[in-house]
Structures are given as C-alpha cells and as structure tokens.
GROMACS .gro file of C-alpha atoms in nm:
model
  188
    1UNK     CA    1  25.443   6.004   3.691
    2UNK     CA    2  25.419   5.793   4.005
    3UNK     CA    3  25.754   5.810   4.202
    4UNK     CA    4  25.774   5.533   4.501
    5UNK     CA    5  25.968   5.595   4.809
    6UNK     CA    6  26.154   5.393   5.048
    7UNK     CA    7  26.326   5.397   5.349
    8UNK     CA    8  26.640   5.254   5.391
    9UNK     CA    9  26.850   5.148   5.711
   10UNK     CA   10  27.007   5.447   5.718
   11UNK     CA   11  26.737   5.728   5.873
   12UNK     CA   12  26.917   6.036   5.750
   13UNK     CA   13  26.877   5.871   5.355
   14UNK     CA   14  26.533   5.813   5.140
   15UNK     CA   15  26.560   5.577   4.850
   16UNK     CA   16  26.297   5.729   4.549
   17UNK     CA   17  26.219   5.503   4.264
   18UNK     CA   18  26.116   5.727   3.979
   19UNK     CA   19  25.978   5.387   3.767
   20UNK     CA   20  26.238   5.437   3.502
   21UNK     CA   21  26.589   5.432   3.437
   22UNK     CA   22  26.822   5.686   3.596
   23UNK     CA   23  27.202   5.621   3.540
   24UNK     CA   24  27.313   5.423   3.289
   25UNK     CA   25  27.627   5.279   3.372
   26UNK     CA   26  27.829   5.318   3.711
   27UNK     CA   27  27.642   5.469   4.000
   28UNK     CA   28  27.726   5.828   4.091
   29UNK     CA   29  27.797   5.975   4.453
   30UNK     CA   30  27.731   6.348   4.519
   31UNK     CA   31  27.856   6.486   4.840
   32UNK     CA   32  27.888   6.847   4.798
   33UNK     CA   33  27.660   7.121   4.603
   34UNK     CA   34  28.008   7.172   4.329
   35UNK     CA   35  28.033   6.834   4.256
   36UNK     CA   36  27.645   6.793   4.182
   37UNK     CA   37  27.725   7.057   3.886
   38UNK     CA   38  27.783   6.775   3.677
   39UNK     CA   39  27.462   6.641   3.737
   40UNK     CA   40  27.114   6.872   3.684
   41UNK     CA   41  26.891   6.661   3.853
   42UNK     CA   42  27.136   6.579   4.172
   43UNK     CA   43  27.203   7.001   4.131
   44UNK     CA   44  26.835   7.083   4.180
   45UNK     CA   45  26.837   6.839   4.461
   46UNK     CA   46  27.106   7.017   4.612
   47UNK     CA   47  26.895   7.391   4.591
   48UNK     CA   48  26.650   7.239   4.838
   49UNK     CA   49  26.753   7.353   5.220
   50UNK     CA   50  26.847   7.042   5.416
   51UNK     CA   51  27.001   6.804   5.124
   52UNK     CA   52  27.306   6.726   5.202
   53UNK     CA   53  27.404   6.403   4.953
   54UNK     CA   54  27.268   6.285   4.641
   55UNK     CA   55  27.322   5.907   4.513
   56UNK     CA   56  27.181   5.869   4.130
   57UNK     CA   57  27.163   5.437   4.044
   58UNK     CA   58  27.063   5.267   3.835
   59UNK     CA   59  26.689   5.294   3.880
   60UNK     CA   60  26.677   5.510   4.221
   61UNK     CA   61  26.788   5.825   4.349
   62UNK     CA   62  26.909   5.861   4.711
   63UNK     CA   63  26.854   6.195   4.905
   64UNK     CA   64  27.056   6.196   5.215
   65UNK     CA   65  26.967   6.528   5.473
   66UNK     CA   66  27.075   6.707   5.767
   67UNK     CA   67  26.872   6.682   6.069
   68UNK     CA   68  26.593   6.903   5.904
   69UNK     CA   69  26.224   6.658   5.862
   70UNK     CA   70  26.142   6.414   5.642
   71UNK     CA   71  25.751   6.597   5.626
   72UNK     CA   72  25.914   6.947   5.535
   73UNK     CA   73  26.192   6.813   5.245
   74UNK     CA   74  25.959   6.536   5.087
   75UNK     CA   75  25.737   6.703   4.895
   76UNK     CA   76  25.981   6.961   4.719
   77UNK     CA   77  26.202   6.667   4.652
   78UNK     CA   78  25.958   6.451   4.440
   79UNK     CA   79  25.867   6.807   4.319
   80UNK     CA   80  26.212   6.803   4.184
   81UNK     CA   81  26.255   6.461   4.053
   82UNK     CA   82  25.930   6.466   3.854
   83UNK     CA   83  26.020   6.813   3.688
   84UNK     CA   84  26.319   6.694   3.616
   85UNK     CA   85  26.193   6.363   3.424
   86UNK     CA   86  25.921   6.534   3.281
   87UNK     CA   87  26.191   6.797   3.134
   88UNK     CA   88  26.338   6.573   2.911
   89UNK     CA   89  26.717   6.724   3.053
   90UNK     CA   90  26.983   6.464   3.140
   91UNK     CA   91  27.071   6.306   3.471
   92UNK     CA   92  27.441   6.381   3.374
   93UNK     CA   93  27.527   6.655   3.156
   94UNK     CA   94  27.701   6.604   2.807
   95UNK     CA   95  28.086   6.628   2.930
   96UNK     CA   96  27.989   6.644   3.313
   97UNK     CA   97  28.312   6.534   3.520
   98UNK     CA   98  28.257   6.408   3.796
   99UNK     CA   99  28.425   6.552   4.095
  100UNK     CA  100  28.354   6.336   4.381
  101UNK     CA  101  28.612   6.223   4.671
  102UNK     CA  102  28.660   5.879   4.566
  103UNK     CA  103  28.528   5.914   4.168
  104UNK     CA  104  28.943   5.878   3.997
  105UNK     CA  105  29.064   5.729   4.320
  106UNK     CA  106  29.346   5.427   4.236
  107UNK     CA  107  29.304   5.088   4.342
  108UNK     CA  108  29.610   4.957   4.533
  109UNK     CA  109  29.718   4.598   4.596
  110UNK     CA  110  30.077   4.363   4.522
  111UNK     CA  111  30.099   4.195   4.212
  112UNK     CA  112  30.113   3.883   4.366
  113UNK     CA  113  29.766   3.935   4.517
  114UNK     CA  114  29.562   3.994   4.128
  115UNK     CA  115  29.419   3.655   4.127
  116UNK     CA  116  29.266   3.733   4.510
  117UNK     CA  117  29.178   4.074   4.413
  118UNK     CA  118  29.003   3.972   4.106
  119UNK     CA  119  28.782   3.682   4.301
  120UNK     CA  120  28.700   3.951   4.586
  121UNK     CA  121  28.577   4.236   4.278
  122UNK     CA  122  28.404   3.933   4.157
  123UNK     CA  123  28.226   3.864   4.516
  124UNK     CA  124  28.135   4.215   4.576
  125UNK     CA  125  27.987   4.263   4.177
  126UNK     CA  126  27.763   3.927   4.193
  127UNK     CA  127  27.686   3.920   4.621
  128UNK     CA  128  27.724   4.234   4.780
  129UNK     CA  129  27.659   4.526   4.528
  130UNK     CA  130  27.313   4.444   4.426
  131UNK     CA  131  27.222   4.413   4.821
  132UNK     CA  132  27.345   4.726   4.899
  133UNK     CA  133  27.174   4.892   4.588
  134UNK     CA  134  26.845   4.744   4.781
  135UNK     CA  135  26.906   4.975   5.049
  136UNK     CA  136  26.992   5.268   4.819
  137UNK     CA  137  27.373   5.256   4.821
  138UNK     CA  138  27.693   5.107   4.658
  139UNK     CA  139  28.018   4.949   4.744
  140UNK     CA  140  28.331   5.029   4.544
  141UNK     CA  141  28.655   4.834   4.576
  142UNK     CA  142  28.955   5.027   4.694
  143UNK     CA  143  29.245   4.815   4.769
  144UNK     CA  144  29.407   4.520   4.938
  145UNK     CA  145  29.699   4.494   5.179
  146UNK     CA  146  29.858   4.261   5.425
  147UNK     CA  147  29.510   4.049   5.443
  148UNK     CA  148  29.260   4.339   5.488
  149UNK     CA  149  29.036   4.480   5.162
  150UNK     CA  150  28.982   4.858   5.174
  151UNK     CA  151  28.618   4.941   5.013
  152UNK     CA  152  28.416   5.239   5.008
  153UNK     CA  153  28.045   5.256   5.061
  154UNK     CA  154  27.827   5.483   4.927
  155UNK     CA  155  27.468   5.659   4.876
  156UNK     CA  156  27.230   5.578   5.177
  157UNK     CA  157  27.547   5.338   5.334
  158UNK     CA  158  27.776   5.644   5.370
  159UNK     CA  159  27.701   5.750   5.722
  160UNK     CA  160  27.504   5.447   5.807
  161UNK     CA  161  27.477   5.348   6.124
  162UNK     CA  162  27.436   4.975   6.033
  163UNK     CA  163  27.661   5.015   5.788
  164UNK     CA  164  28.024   4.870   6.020
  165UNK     CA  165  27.774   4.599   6.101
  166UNK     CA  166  27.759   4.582   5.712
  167UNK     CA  167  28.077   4.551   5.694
  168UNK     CA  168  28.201   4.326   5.974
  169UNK     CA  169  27.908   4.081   6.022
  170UNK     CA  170  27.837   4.018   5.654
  171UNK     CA  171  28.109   4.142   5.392
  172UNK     CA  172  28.402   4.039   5.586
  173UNK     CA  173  28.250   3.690   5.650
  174UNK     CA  174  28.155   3.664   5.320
  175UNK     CA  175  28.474   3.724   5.161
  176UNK     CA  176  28.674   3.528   5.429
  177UNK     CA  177  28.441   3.205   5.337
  178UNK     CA  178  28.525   3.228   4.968
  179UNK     CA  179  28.892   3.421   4.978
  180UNK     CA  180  29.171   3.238   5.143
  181UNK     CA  181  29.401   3.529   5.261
  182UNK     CA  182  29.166   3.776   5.393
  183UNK     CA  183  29.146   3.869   5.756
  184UNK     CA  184  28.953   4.208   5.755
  185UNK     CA  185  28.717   4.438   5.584
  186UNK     CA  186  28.795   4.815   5.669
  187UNK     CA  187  28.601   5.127   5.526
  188UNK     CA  188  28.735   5.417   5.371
   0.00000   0.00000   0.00000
C-alpha cells in the first residue's frame, strides 16, 4: 500500500491520501482523543504523542499536531494508516456517534431568508467545498443573520493561518457576487 502525502496551507496539518476510499458520506472532524472513540482509525491516530486533530474525507485523512516535528510523527502515522487499511476494521465503528463541537449543531436563519440560504448551501456545495477538500479541510454552513453567513471550517482549515484570508478574500466575494443580501462571511 502506497500512501501519498501532502502539505497543505496550513503547516501544523498533513493531508495523507491512502489511494482508496475513506469516508463514505459527510466528512468527519475529530478534535479531542473522546470524540475519536467513534472512529478506530482517527483513535489510533490520536495514541501517537503530538496529534492533536484528525479530519477523515472522502479520500484523505488530515493529521493536525502540536508543535512536535513533522520527521518524528510521520513515520508512525503512515504506520498507523496502513495497519489500519490493511486490518480490514472500519473508519467509523458500527453505531459510532459522533461527538464533535459542531457535529448536531442547528442551522439558524429567518424564514424569509430560505431561498438565500438555499442558493448560498448551493455555492459552498458546488464552489467552495471541493477547494477546501484540496487543501485537506471542509466548510459547513452554520447560519445567516442580518446580511452576514456564519460557517465553520474544518480539518487542515481549522487553525489556518490563511484560512480569514479564506474567508474574506474569496468566500465572502464569492457569495456577495452571486447572493444579493450578503455583506459578510464570519467563522465560527
């Protein structure tokens, strides 16, 4: 098993393409070493001194770390993401909840703004989400009020320091082009 890595914009984040799938379905953001429970292969990740977030997509894993080296942490993690392949165990176990900060968070917006919200989830699905998964993160949709959308980045983005640049210089222009009615972008 050849696993390819990349960096991404964000230093303290390595993007590792394993050559198959990973996650089926919606990405999955692992923050803490009780929320990876859910998750053998981002758990395993987690027992290696240094990890401190784990992003499974759909066809890479992200390993964010502290301020420990790249040279030291490498090695044991492609140690851990080819055992785990090679195991045959799941990326998310059978009934695995998933307790991150934002995973059952509720969308908030008016009524009167469903049309607008709809056209920016649209904009962010087809435009910005498979960008972002380039650089090993995601993007999720939070809310809209009063003219600013509320979205929350995660994976390599979390933390990034290009990531308000993300945010102001291409997301928010983006979305003001096509979306009459929105003035801001603001993480959360």
């Amino acid at each position: 098993m050849f696993i390819q890595t990349e960096a991404t914009p964000n230093p303290a984040t390595l993007k590792f393409l394993p050559g198959r799938d990973v996650l089926v379905g919606e990405p999955r953001d692992f923050r803490t070493v009780d929320a990876a429970e859910a998750s053998p292969l981002a758990a395993s990740l987690f027992g290696i001194s240094g990890v401190t977030g784990v992003f499974l997509g759909s066809d890479f894993i992200s390993v964010t770390k502290d301020d420990t080296n790249w040279a030291h942490i490498k090695p044991a993690i492609l140690g851990v993401i080819m055992d785990h392949f090679l195991s045959g165990k799941p990326v998310i176990s059978e009934g695995g909840e998933v307790d991150t900060d934002f995973a059952a968070g509720e969308e908030f917006f008016e009524e009167e703004d469903k049309e607008m919200v709809e056209v920016i989830k649209e904009l962010l699905a087809t435009r910005v989400r498979p960008a972002v998964a380039m650089d090993g993160g995601d993007i999720i949709f939070r809310g809209f009020k009063e003219g600013t959308v509320f979205l929350h980045m995660q994976g390599a983005c979390s933390g990034c320091p290009s990531s308000t640049a993300t945010l102001k210089s291409g997301i928010e222009n983006l979305l003001r082009h096509f979306v009459p009615g929105v003035e801001s972008v603001q993480q959360v």
